[in-house]
Short mmCIF file of C-alpha atoms in Angstrom, two decimals:
data_model
loop_
_atom_site.label_atom_id
_atom_site.label_comp_id
_atom_site.label_asym_id
_atom_site.label_seq_id
_atom_site.Cartn_x
_atom_site.Cartn_y
_atom_site.Cartn_z
CA MET A 1 0.00 0.00 0.00
CA ASN A 2 1.56 3.28 -1.18
CA LEU A 3 1.07 5.72 1.70
CA LEU A 4 1.41 9.49 1.55
CA LEU A 5 2.13 11.57 4.65
CA PRO A 6 0.85 15.13 4.02
CA HIS A 7 2.78 18.08 5.41
CA ARG A 8 0.90 21.02 3.91
CA ALA A 9 -2.81 21.52 3.26
CA LEU A 10 -4.75 24.10 1.27
CA ILE A 11 -8.34 24.71 2.40
CA SER A 12 -10.77 26.82 0.36
CA VAL A 13 -14.41 25.86 0.81
CA THR A 14 -17.83 27.36 0.19
CA GLU A 15 -19.56 24.63 2.23
CA LYS A 16 -17.98 25.09 5.66
CA THR A 17 -19.84 22.31 7.48
CA GLY A 18 -17.32 20.18 9.34
CA ILE A 19 -14.26 22.08 8.13
CA VAL A 20 -13.22 23.43 11.55
CA ASP A 21 -13.24 19.99 13.11
CA PHE A 22 -11.36 18.58 10.12
CA ALA A 23 -8.71 21.32 10.34
CA LYS A 24 -8.24 20.69 14.08
CA HIS A 25 -7.42 17.07 13.33
CA LEU A 26 -4.87 18.18 10.73
CA LEU A 27 -3.10 20.26 13.35
CA GLN A 28 -2.66 17.13 15.46
CA TRP A 29 -0.47 15.76 12.66
CA ASP A 30 1.51 19.04 12.44
CA ILE A 31 0.10 19.78 8.98
CA GLU A 32 0.53 23.41 7.94
CA ILE A 33 -2.68 25.00 6.65
CA ILE A 34 -3.03 27.55 3.84
CA SER A 35 -6.38 29.18 3.25
CA THR A 36 -8.26 31.85 1.31
CA GLY A 37 -10.85 34.59 1.82
CA GLY A 38 -13.89 33.61 3.82
CA THR A 39 -12.47 30.21 4.70
CA LEU A 40 -9.38 31.84 6.20
CA SER A 41 -11.55 34.09 8.38
CA HIS A 42 -13.72 31.14 9.40
CA LEU A 43 -10.71 29.10 10.52
CA LYS A 44 -9.05 31.98 12.37
CA GLN A 45 -12.28 32.74 14.26
CA ALA A 46 -12.18 29.14 15.45
CA GLY A 47 -8.62 29.63 16.68
CA ILE A 48 -6.99 27.61 13.89
CA PRO A 49 -3.72 29.08 12.59
CA ALA A 50 -3.70 29.38 8.81
CA ILE A 51 -1.44 31.08 6.30
CA PRO A 52 -3.15 33.44 3.82
CA VAL A 53 -2.74 32.29 0.25
CA SER A 54 -1.40 35.73 -0.61
CA THR A 55 1.63 34.97 1.60
CA ILE A 56 2.37 31.94 -0.56
CA THR A 57 1.81 33.70 -3.89
CA GLY A 58 3.38 37.00 -2.87
CA PHE A 59 0.41 38.64 -4.54
CA PRO A 60 -2.81 39.98 -3.01
CA GLU A 61 -6.28 38.67 -3.79
CA ILE A 62 -7.66 41.01 -6.47
CA LEU A 63 -10.73 41.62 -8.61
CA ASP A 64 -13.16 40.93 -5.76
CA GLY A 65 -11.52 37.56 -5.15
CA ARG A 66 -11.65 36.45 -8.78
CA VAL A 67 -7.87 36.05 -8.71
CA LYS A 68 -6.25 34.57 -5.63
CA THR A 69 -5.05 30.99 -6.26
CA LEU A 70 -4.30 31.24 -10.00
CA HIS A 71 -0.56 31.43 -9.46
CA PRO A 72 2.51 29.22 -10.17
CA ASN A 73 3.32 29.03 -6.47
CA ILE A 74 0.00 27.23 -6.00
CA HIS A 75 -0.31 25.16 -9.14
CA ALA A 76 3.34 24.10 -9.30
CA ALA A 77 2.95 22.99 -5.68
CA LEU A 78 -0.02 20.86 -6.77
CA LEU A 79 1.20 19.53 -10.11
CA ALA A 80 4.83 18.67 -9.37
CA VAL A 81 5.55 14.92 -9.63
CA ALA A 82 7.30 14.08 -6.38
CA ASP A 83 9.47 11.28 -7.78
CA ASN A 84 10.62 13.31 -10.78
CA PRO A 85 14.06 14.79 -9.90
CA GLU A 86 13.69 17.60 -12.43
CA HIS A 87 10.33 18.65 -10.92
CA VAL A 88 11.86 18.57 -7.47
CA ARG A 89 14.79 20.70 -8.65
CA GLN A 90 12.52 23.29 -10.27
CA LEU A 91 10.43 23.60 -7.12
CA ARG A 92 13.60 24.11 -5.09
CA ASP A 93 15.01 26.67 -7.55
CA HIS A 94 11.80 28.72 -7.40
CA GLY A 95 11.32 28.38 -3.65
CA ILE A 96 8.03 26.48 -3.98
CA THR A 97 6.93 24.08 -1.24
CA PRO A 98 4.64 21.21 -2.31
CA ILE A 99 1.02 21.12 -1.13
CA ASP A 100 -0.04 17.54 -0.33
CA LEU A 101 -3.64 17.84 0.90
CA ILE A 102 -6.24 19.93 -0.90
CA ILE A 103 -9.73 20.57 0.47
CA VAL A 104 -11.79 22.61 -1.98
CA ASN A 105 -15.44 22.91 -2.87
CA LEU A 106 -16.97 25.31 -5.33
CA TYR A 107 -19.12 28.40 -5.52
CA PRO A 108 -22.81 27.42 -5.23
CA PHE A 109 -23.74 27.96 -8.87
CA GLU A 110 -26.54 25.39 -8.87
CA ASP A 111 -28.10 26.75 -5.68
CA THR A 112 -27.95 30.26 -7.12
CA ILE A 113 -29.75 29.43 -10.37
CA GLY A 114 -32.33 27.43 -8.39
CA ARG A 115 -33.56 30.60 -6.70
CA GLU A 116 -36.39 32.56 -8.21
CA LYS A 117 -35.53 35.71 -10.16
CA THR A 118 -31.78 35.04 -10.26
CA SER A 119 -30.25 37.34 -12.86
CA LEU A 120 -27.70 36.21 -15.41
CA ALA A 121 -25.16 38.54 -13.81
CA ASP A 122 -25.70 36.98 -10.37
CA ALA A 123 -25.36 33.50 -11.83
CA VAL A 124 -22.15 34.36 -13.67
CA GLU A 125 -20.56 35.61 -10.45
CA GLN A 126 -21.06 32.12 -9.01
CA ILE A 127 -19.01 30.44 -11.74
CA ASP A 128 -15.92 29.24 -9.89
CA ILE A 129 -12.59 29.43 -11.73
CA GLY A 130 -9.79 28.96 -9.21
CA GLY A 131 -11.56 26.14 -7.37
CA PRO A 132 -11.98 23.80 -10.36
CA ALA A 133 -8.42 24.60 -11.48
CA MET A 134 -6.99 23.53 -8.10
CA LEU A 135 -9.19 20.47 -7.95
CA ARG A 136 -8.18 19.31 -11.42
CA SER A 137 -4.48 19.98 -10.82
CA SER A 138 -4.56 18.00 -7.59
CA ALA A 139 -6.68 15.15 -8.94
CA LYS A 140 -4.41 14.77 -11.97
CA ASN A 141 -1.51 14.33 -9.55
CA PHE A 142 -3.34 11.88 -7.25
CA ARG A 143 -0.24 9.69 -6.92
CA PHE A 144 1.17 12.39 -4.66
CA LYS A 145 -1.85 14.46 -3.61
CA THR A 146 -4.97 13.90 -1.55
CA VAL A 147 -7.85 16.05 -2.80
CA ILE A 148 -11.25 16.32 -1.11
CA VAL A 149 -14.24 17.95 -2.80
CA ASP A 150 -17.03 16.38 -0.72
CA PRO A 151 -17.30 17.22 3.02
CA GLY A 152 -18.85 13.77 3.42
CA ASP A 153 -15.37 12.34 2.84
CA TYR A 154 -13.77 14.07 5.85
CA PRO A 155 -14.41 11.08 8.15
CA LEU A 156 -13.00 8.66 5.55
CA VAL A 157 -9.72 10.57 5.33
CA LEU A 158 -9.41 11.20 9.06
CA ASN A 159 -10.09 7.56 9.92
CA GLU A 160 -7.43 6.43 7.46
CA MET A 161 -4.94 8.93 8.87
CA GLU A 162 -5.62 7.59 12.36
CA ARG A 163 -4.96 4.04 11.20
CA ASN A 164 -1.82 4.94 9.24
CA SER A 165 -0.05 7.44 11.53
CA GLY A 166 -1.19 10.41 9.48
CA SER A 167 -0.73 8.86 6.04
CA ILE A 168 -3.27 8.30 3.25
CA SER A 169 -3.24 5.36 0.84
CA GLU A 170 -2.99 5.66 -2.94
CA GLU A 171 -6.24 3.69 -3.26
CA THR A 172 -8.06 6.39 -1.30
CA ARG A 173 -6.31 9.15 -3.21
CA PHE A 174 -7.41 7.57 -6.49
CA THR A 175 -11.00 7.24 -5.29
CA LEU A 176 -11.08 10.88 -4.20
CA ALA A 177 -9.57 12.00 -7.53
CA ARG A 178 -12.31 10.18 -9.46
CA LYS A 179 -14.90 12.03 -7.40
CA VAL A 180 -13.22 15.33 -8.22
CA PHE A 181 -13.38 14.84 -11.98
CA ALA A 182 -17.00 13.67 -11.76
CA HIS A 183 -17.79 16.74 -9.65
CA THR A 184 -16.09 19.28 -11.94
CA ALA A 185 -17.60 17.66 -15.04
CA ARG A 186 -21.06 17.98 -13.54
CA TYR A 187 -20.34 21.55 -12.39
CA ASP A 188 -19.39 22.56 -15.93
CA ALA A 189 -22.36 20.71 -17.43
CA VAL A 190 -24.79 22.59 -15.18
CA ILE A 191 -23.21 25.91 -16.19
CA ALA A 192 -23.28 25.05 -19.89
CA GLU A 193 -26.90 23.95 -19.74
CA TYR A 194 -27.93 27.11 -17.86
CA LEU A 195 -26.15 29.42 -20.29
CA GLU A 196 -27.63 27.54 -23.26
CA ARG A 197 -31.11 28.12 -21.83
CA ARG A 198 -30.37 31.82 -21.32
CA SER A 199 -28.90 32.27 -24.78
CA PRO A 200 -30.74 34.64 -27.16
CA GLU A 201 -30.80 31.77 -29.68
CA ALA A 202 -32.24 29.26 -27.18
CA LYS A 203 -35.69 29.22 -28.80
CA GLU A 204 -34.23 28.63 -32.24
CA ILE A 205 -31.70 26.00 -31.09
CA GLU A 206 -34.18 23.33 -30.07
CA LEU A 207 -31.64 20.53 -29.73
CA PRO A 208 -28.04 21.27 -28.61
CA GLU A 209 -25.03 20.16 -30.66
CA SER A 210 -23.64 18.39 -27.58
CA PHE A 211 -25.33 17.22 -24.43
CA SER A 212 -23.97 16.25 -21.02
CA PHE A 213 -25.68 14.77 -18.00
CA GLY A 214 -24.91 17.14 -15.13
CA LEU A 215 -26.93 15.12 -12.65
CA LYS A 216 -26.08 14.31 -9.05
CA LYS A 217 -27.32 11.19 -7.30
CA GLU A 218 -30.22 12.21 -5.09
CA MET A 219 -30.93 8.83 -3.58
CA THR A 220 -30.18 5.14 -3.97
CA LEU A 221 -33.35 3.12 -4.47
CA ARG A 222 -33.99 -0.34 -3.08
CA TYR A 223 -34.12 -1.71 -6.62
CA GLY A 224 -35.28 -0.84 -10.12
CA GLU A 225 -38.34 -1.97 -12.02
CA ASN A 226 -37.58 -5.49 -10.73
CA PRO A 227 -35.79 -6.66 -7.57
CA HIS A 228 -32.75 -7.95 -9.48
CA GLN A 229 -32.06 -4.46 -10.94
CA LYS A 230 -30.08 -1.84 -9.03
CA ALA A 231 -31.39 1.73 -9.27
CA ALA A 232 -30.80 5.31 -8.14
CA LEU A 233 -32.51 8.66 -8.61
CA TYR A 234 -30.46 11.48 -10.13
CA GLY A 235 -31.25 15.17 -10.47
CA GLN A 236 -33.45 17.42 -8.36
CA PHE A 237 -36.62 15.44 -7.85
CA GLY A 238 -36.72 16.82 -4.30
CA THR A 239 -37.23 20.36 -5.54
CA PHE A 240 -40.56 19.25 -7.08
CA PHE A 241 -41.78 16.69 -4.55
CA THR A 242 -41.28 15.97 -0.87
CA LYS A 243 -42.38 12.86 0.99
CA LEU A 244 -44.42 13.54 4.11
CA HIS A 245 -45.03 9.95 5.15
CA GLY A 246 -44.61 6.30 4.25
CA LYS A 247 -42.10 3.86 2.87
CA GLU A 248 -39.28 4.97 0.63
CA LEU A 249 -40.32 5.62 -2.93
CA SER A 250 -39.59 2.87 -5.42
CA PHE A 251 -38.39 3.21 -8.99
CA ASN A 252 -41.89 2.44 -10.26
CA ASN A 253 -43.48 4.88 -7.78
CA ILE A 254 -41.34 7.71 -9.15
CA VAL A 255 -42.22 6.88 -12.77
CA ASP A 256 -45.92 6.83 -11.88
CA ILE A 257 -45.70 10.10 -9.93
CA GLN A 258 -44.25 11.78 -13.01
CA SER A 259 -47.02 10.31 -15.17
CA ALA A 260 -49.79 11.33 -12.76
CA VAL A 261 -48.78 14.96 -12.37
CA GLY A 262 -48.16 15.25 -16.11
CA ILE A 263 -51.82 14.44 -16.70
CA LEU A 264 -53.03 16.79 -13.97
CA GLU A 265 -51.11 19.71 -15.41
CA GLU A 266 -53.32 19.53 -18.51
CA PHE A 267 -56.30 20.62 -16.36
CA SER A 268 -57.09 23.88 -14.57
CA GLU A 269 -60.33 22.77 -12.86
CA PRO A 270 -60.27 20.51 -9.75
CA THR A 271 -59.09 17.19 -11.15
CA VAL A 272 -58.05 13.77 -9.89
CA THR A 273 -56.11 11.13 -11.79
CA ILE A 274 -55.45 7.52 -10.83
CA VAL A 275 -52.37 5.94 -12.42
CA LYS A 276 -51.14 2.36 -12.65
CA HIS A 277 -47.97 1.30 -14.50
CA SER A 278 -47.64 4.85 -15.88
CA ASN A 279 -51.06 4.72 -17.58
CA PRO A 280 -54.16 6.49 -16.24
CA CYS A 281 -56.89 4.20 -14.91
CA GLY A 282 -59.23 7.15 -14.75
CA VAL A 283 -59.38 10.95 -14.72
CA GLY A 284 -62.21 13.11 -13.39
CA SER A 285 -62.94 16.81 -12.99
CA ALA A 286 -65.60 18.50 -10.86
CA LYS A 287 -66.25 21.53 -8.69
CA ASN A 288 -64.70 19.70 -5.75
CA LEU A 289 -62.06 16.98 -5.39
CA CYS A 290 -64.35 14.39 -3.81
CA ASP A 291 -66.67 14.36 -6.81
CA ALA A 292 -63.69 14.43 -9.17
CA TYR A 293 -62.23 11.40 -7.38
CA GLN A 294 -65.45 9.42 -7.70
CA LYS A 295 -65.52 10.14 -11.43
CA ALA A 296 -61.90 9.05 -11.84
CA LEU A 297 -62.45 5.91 -9.77
CA SER A 298 -65.58 4.91 -11.68
CA THR A 299 -63.65 4.49 -14.94
CA ASP A 300 -61.77 1.40 -13.74
CA PRO A 301 -62.20 0.66 -10.01
CA THR A 302 -60.49 -2.73 -10.38
CA SER A 303 -57.24 -1.34 -11.78
CA ALA A 304 -57.29 1.53 -9.28
CA PHE A 305 -56.42 -0.94 -6.50
CA GLY A 306 -52.78 -0.36 -5.55
CA GLY A 307 -52.50 2.65 -7.83
CA ILE A 308 -51.24 6.20 -7.44
CA ILE A 309 -53.64 9.09 -6.94
CA ALA A 310 -52.81 12.71 -7.73
CA VAL A 311 -54.97 15.78 -7.14
CA ASN A 312 -54.44 19.38 -8.21
CA ARG A 313 -56.07 21.08 -5.23
CA PRO A 314 -55.37 20.93 -1.47
CA LEU A 315 -56.55 17.52 -0.33
CA ASP A 316 -59.50 17.82 2.06
CA ILE A 317 -60.58 15.29 4.70
CA GLY A 318 -63.71 14.24 2.80
CA THR A 319 -61.74 13.28 -0.29
CA ALA A 320 -59.10 11.63 1.88
CA GLU A 321 -61.76 9.46 3.52
CA ALA A 322 -63.06 8.41 0.09
CA ILE A 323 -59.56 7.57 -1.12
CA ASP A 324 -58.86 5.61 2.06
CA LYS A 325 -61.50 3.03 1.14
CA VAL A 326 -59.31 1.71 -1.70
CA PHE A 327 -55.73 0.49 -1.21
CA THR A 328 -53.47 3.19 -2.65
CA GLU A 329 -49.66 3.14 -2.91
CA VAL A 330 -49.06 6.90 -3.24
CA ILE A 331 -51.10 10.10 -2.87
CA ILE A 332 -49.83 13.36 -4.37
CA ALA A 333 -51.29 16.78 -3.58
CA PRO A 334 -50.07 20.38 -3.65
CA GLU A 335 -51.26 20.80 -0.05
CA TYR A 336 -52.98 18.75 2.66
CA MET A 337 -55.82 20.38 4.58
CA PRO A 338 -55.79 20.28 8.42
CA GLY A 339 -56.34 16.79 9.78
CA THR A 340 -55.80 15.11 6.41
CA VAL A 341 -52.21 13.99 6.95
CA GLU A 342 -53.02 12.69 10.42
CA PHE A 343 -55.90 10.65 9.01
CA LEU A 344 -53.98 9.24 6.06
CA THR A 345 -50.89 8.33 8.07
CA LYS A 346 -52.89 5.74 9.97
CA LYS A 347 -51.78 3.44 7.16
CA ARG A 348 -48.09 3.20 7.86
CA ASP A 349 -46.70 2.29 4.45
CA ARG A 350 -48.78 4.56 2.22
CA ARG A 351 -46.64 7.32 0.77
CA LEU A 352 -47.92 10.89 1.05
CA ILE A 353 -46.23 13.25 -1.39
CA LYS A 354 -46.49 17.03 -1.50
CA GLN A 355 -45.95 18.56 -4.94
CA LEU A 356 -43.93 21.74 -4.52
CA ARG A 357 -44.02 23.04 -8.09
CA GLN A 358 -45.26 22.08 -11.54
CA VAL A 359 -43.03 19.84 -13.62
CA GLY A 360 -44.30 20.39 -17.16
CA SER A 361 -42.72 23.78 -17.68
CA GLU A 362 -39.33 22.38 -16.63
CA ARG A 363 -39.32 19.62 -19.25
CA ARG A 364 -37.35 20.81 -22.27
CA PHE A 365 -36.28 17.42 -23.56
CA SER A 366 -37.34 13.80 -23.50
CA LEU A 367 -34.63 11.13 -23.51
CA LYS A 368 -34.52 7.40 -24.22
CA GLN A 369 -31.42 5.29 -23.82
CA ILE A 370 -30.23 3.28 -26.81
CA ALA A 371 -27.14 1.16 -27.47
CA SER A 372 -24.96 4.01 -28.66
CA GLY A 373 -26.18 6.72 -26.31
CA VAL A 374 -29.52 8.46 -26.06
CA LEU A 375 -32.30 9.59 -28.31
CA MET A 376 -33.29 13.18 -27.54
CA GLN A 377 -36.42 15.02 -28.55
CA THR A 378 -38.06 18.22 -27.43
CA ALA A 379 -40.66 17.59 -24.75
CA ASP A 380 -44.28 17.08 -25.81
CA ASN A 381 -45.52 20.24 -24.13
CA GLN A 382 -48.26 21.09 -26.65
CA LEU A 383 -51.83 19.83 -26.73
CA TYR A 384 -52.66 20.93 -30.28
CA ASP A 385 -52.24 23.94 -32.51
CA PRO A 386 -55.61 25.78 -32.59
CA ALA A 387 -54.83 26.91 -36.12
CA GLN A 388 -54.73 23.27 -37.29
CA LEU A 389 -57.83 22.10 -35.41
CA ARG A 390 -60.65 21.54 -37.92
CA VAL A 391 -63.98 19.79 -38.30
CA VAL A 392 -63.70 17.30 -41.18
CA THR A 393 -67.23 15.83 -41.11
CA ARG A 394 -70.56 17.19 -42.33
CA ARG A 395 -71.75 17.47 -38.75
CA SER A 396 -69.96 19.74 -36.29
CA PRO A 397 -69.71 18.59 -32.69
CA THR A 398 -72.18 19.98 -30.16
CA PRO A 399 -70.71 22.04 -27.31
CA GLU A 400 -71.01 19.01 -25.01
CA GLU A 401 -69.27 16.77 -27.56
CA ARG A 402 -66.56 19.37 -28.09
CA ALA A 403 -65.88 19.50 -24.34
CA ALA A 404 -65.78 15.70 -24.18
CA MET A 405 -63.36 15.59 -27.12
CA GLU A 406 -61.12 18.09 -25.36
CA PHE A 407 -61.16 16.12 -22.11
CA GLY A 408 -60.38 12.85 -23.84
CA TRP A 409 -57.59 14.42 -25.91
CA ARG A 410 -55.89 15.81 -22.80
CA VAL A 411 -55.83 12.33 -21.30
CA ALA A 412 -54.93 10.43 -24.51
CA LYS A 413 -51.74 12.49 -24.75
CA HIS A 414 -50.48 10.68 -21.64
CA VAL A 415 -51.65 7.14 -22.43
CA LYS A 416 -49.20 4.62 -23.89
CA SER A 417 -49.71 4.10 -27.62
CA ASN A 418 -51.83 2.86 -29.20
CA ALA A 419 -54.17 4.94 -27.06
CA ILE A 420 -57.94 5.19 -27.16
CA VAL A 421 -59.91 7.19 -24.58
CA TYR A 422 -63.69 7.36 -24.28
CA ALA A 423 -64.75 10.45 -22.37
CA ARG A 424 -67.40 12.89 -21.38
CA SER A 425 -66.77 16.52 -20.68
CA ASP A 426 -65.72 15.84 -17.09
CA ARG A 427 -64.41 12.27 -16.92
CA THR A 428 -62.94 9.30 -18.68
CA LEU A 429 -65.24 6.35 -19.37
CA GLY A 430 -62.87 3.79 -20.81
CA ILE A 431 -59.13 3.75 -21.56
CA GLY A 432 -57.35 1.36 -23.89
CA ALA A 433 -53.54 1.56 -23.72
CA GLY A 434 -50.41 0.09 -25.19
CA GLN A 435 -51.85 -2.29 -27.78
CA MET A 436 -50.24 -3.15 -31.09
CA SER A 437 -53.60 -2.56 -32.80
CA ARG A 438 -55.69 0.58 -32.37
CA VAL A 439 -58.83 -1.56 -32.79
CA ASP A 440 -57.72 -3.70 -29.85
CA SER A 441 -57.17 -0.56 -27.75
CA SER A 442 -60.70 0.53 -28.58
CA ARG A 443 -62.11 -2.86 -27.64
CA ILE A 444 -60.25 -2.85 -24.33
CA ALA A 445 -61.53 0.65 -23.56
CA VAL A 446 -65.10 -0.50 -24.28
CA MET A 447 -64.62 -3.59 -22.12
CA LYS A 448 -63.36 -1.45 -19.24
CA ALA A 449 -66.37 0.85 -19.51
CA ARG A 450 -68.82 -2.03 -19.58
CA ASP A 451 -67.11 -3.76 -16.65
CA ALA A 452 -67.59 -0.51 -14.72
CA ALA A 453 -71.25 -0.28 -15.88
CA LEU A 454 -70.60 3.02 -17.68
CA ASP A 455 -72.77 4.07 -20.61
CA LEU A 456 -70.79 5.05 -23.72
CA ALA A 457 -73.82 6.34 -25.62
CA GLY A 458 -73.11 9.90 -26.75
CA SER A 459 -69.48 9.76 -25.64
CA ALA A 460 -66.42 11.17 -27.44
CA VAL A 461 -63.41 9.12 -28.46
CA ALA A 462 -59.84 10.44 -28.51
CA SER A 463 -57.15 8.60 -30.47
CA ASP A 464 -53.51 9.61 -29.98
CA ALA A 465 -52.72 8.93 -33.66
CA PHE A 466 -54.73 8.60 -36.86
CA PHE A 467 -57.07 5.74 -37.61
CA PRO A 468 -55.30 3.83 -40.41
CA PHE A 469 -58.59 2.22 -41.42
CA ALA A 470 -62.25 2.89 -40.81
CA ASP A 471 -62.55 -0.19 -38.59
CA GLY A 472 -61.27 1.67 -35.52
CA LEU A 473 -63.86 4.38 -35.94
CA LEU A 474 -66.61 1.85 -36.56
CA GLU A 475 -65.64 0.07 -33.35
CA ALA A 476 -66.21 3.36 -31.51
CA VAL A 477 -69.55 3.92 -33.24
CA LYS A 478 -70.67 0.42 -32.29
CA ALA A 479 -69.87 1.23 -28.67
CA GLY A 480 -72.05 4.38 -28.75
CA ALA A 481 -69.59 7.20 -29.47
CA THR A 482 -70.93 10.15 -31.44
CA ALA A 483 -67.76 12.27 -31.69
CA VAL A 484 -64.12 11.51 -32.49
CA ILE A 485 -60.96 13.57 -32.11
CA GLN A 486 -57.79 12.35 -33.81
CA PRO A 487 -54.72 13.81 -35.55
CA GLY A 488 -55.58 12.79 -39.10
CA GLY A 489 -52.85 12.27 -41.66
CA SER A 490 -53.60 8.75 -42.90
CA VAL A 491 -53.67 7.97 -46.61
CA ARG A 492 -57.16 6.59 -45.84
CA ASP A 493 -58.41 9.70 -44.03
CA GLN A 494 -61.23 10.14 -46.53
CA GLU A 495 -62.37 6.55 -45.96
CA VAL A 496 -62.52 7.25 -42.21
CA ILE A 497 -64.31 10.58 -42.77
CA ASP A 498 -66.85 8.87 -45.03
CA ALA A 499 -67.52 6.24 -42.35
CA ALA A 500 -68.05 9.01 -39.79
CA ASN A 501 -70.48 10.83 -42.08
CA GLU A 502 -72.41 7.65 -42.76
CA ASN A 503 -72.88 7.21 -39.00
CA ASN A 504 -73.61 10.89 -38.24
CA VAL A 505 -70.41 11.14 -36.18
CA ALA A 506 -68.70 14.50 -35.70
CA MET A 507 -64.93 14.37 -36.12
CA LEU A 508 -62.11 16.80 -35.39
CA PHE A 509 -58.60 16.59 -36.83
CA THR A 510 -55.94 18.13 -34.58
CA GLY A 511 -53.04 17.91 -37.03
CA MET A 512 -50.87 16.81 -34.08
CA ARG A 513 -50.36 13.32 -32.73
CA HIS A 514 -49.15 12.20 -29.30
CA PHE A 515 -47.37 8.88 -29.63
CA ASN A 516 -46.17 7.81 -26.20
CA HIS A 517 -43.81 4.84 -26.37
#
């Protein structure tokens, strides 16, 4: 085991949690400490002797601290290869003493841009330059340097020093160096992505020429879609949702939460959606949540068992009591009215989630992993283009049919293709999802409605993509639908339109499809 005994440390941290205690331990090993700016003041206030970096560089900190460590006396001390005689000679000739232990973390750029109304100028001031430079110099030279970017690693290093009389192994130095490069890569990716979004050309440049994942692990999950798969959550899920109660969220829970709130954000009126395996079992709207829930539940009460329920209004006790009658894995609400959380937490494992902010406006891209990387597309944030919406049949829809078409279309956008949704103006009646044939999706939707004793007479049907043949439309007519909304665009559109006219069905073309694979 190749051990390194540090003699000199440089400490420059934005996150000061634990740094005083760490520095005190370094003093026990007679390690000389160099520090900068606010960190230097923080250490001295705690009674820890530290040398200002300006003493080492022979140059004051200038430009409001923008230049303080960018100096040969710092970077030569970090980059010199200790077993290279020529490097050693050059350090000696220039009076430079090596720095063996580097503790640096960076300006809080990500926290800054996460605040509301942060200006571009404020964000730019939080782009760290000297910190990443020192981290990269030290990590490159990990054979002779110990570099710490994560305060969570202080105990690891201190415990190893205790075991090895103040020394640190090369294995640990290598591990810490890997973390540094991952950290600086992510730091740069976050900056690049932010500046790309703020660019004057951002609206024209829909897909970037290069793309990096600047995501930090938020939590390790028990497993993935199946118990034999390992899984973790990356990003900032916690800025959108917080768990108030219940077991830890699973991989599948998180996918379903995203699906549920995506549907809800299509509606402004009080609405409830019930989701299972990322497809809606039912969606309902009403003047109050309790009535909306009953409408959503009535679509498919069998599939609702063990599902996820999301509401777009503060959850009241009456609705909570209705929900409590059916086993539910997760409940999501923007707020919980007094007494609601206490009532719902009587079931120990049920997860209660508070939605902190809407997610739809944050989705710029949609990604799917493939063998060579990822497929990227702009997010499906549109419902339809009003300029393309047109009646294609002799009969125009009635106001009630038009409202039912609109409701069904909002839901069909979020159903796995092939998707068929039977709806009224305030609820779904039957949902057919994920079938290879659109006719089969229609039949499943009808079966679901009949199993739930729902009448499809006078209903509207929404299809996420065009009917390739008239048979899909005729299946809907047979079930009782009198109005159809679909994208259009098939070479057999006229055949489908003719079938609608023959059956006195009103049909709208949206000119926009919503495949959801």
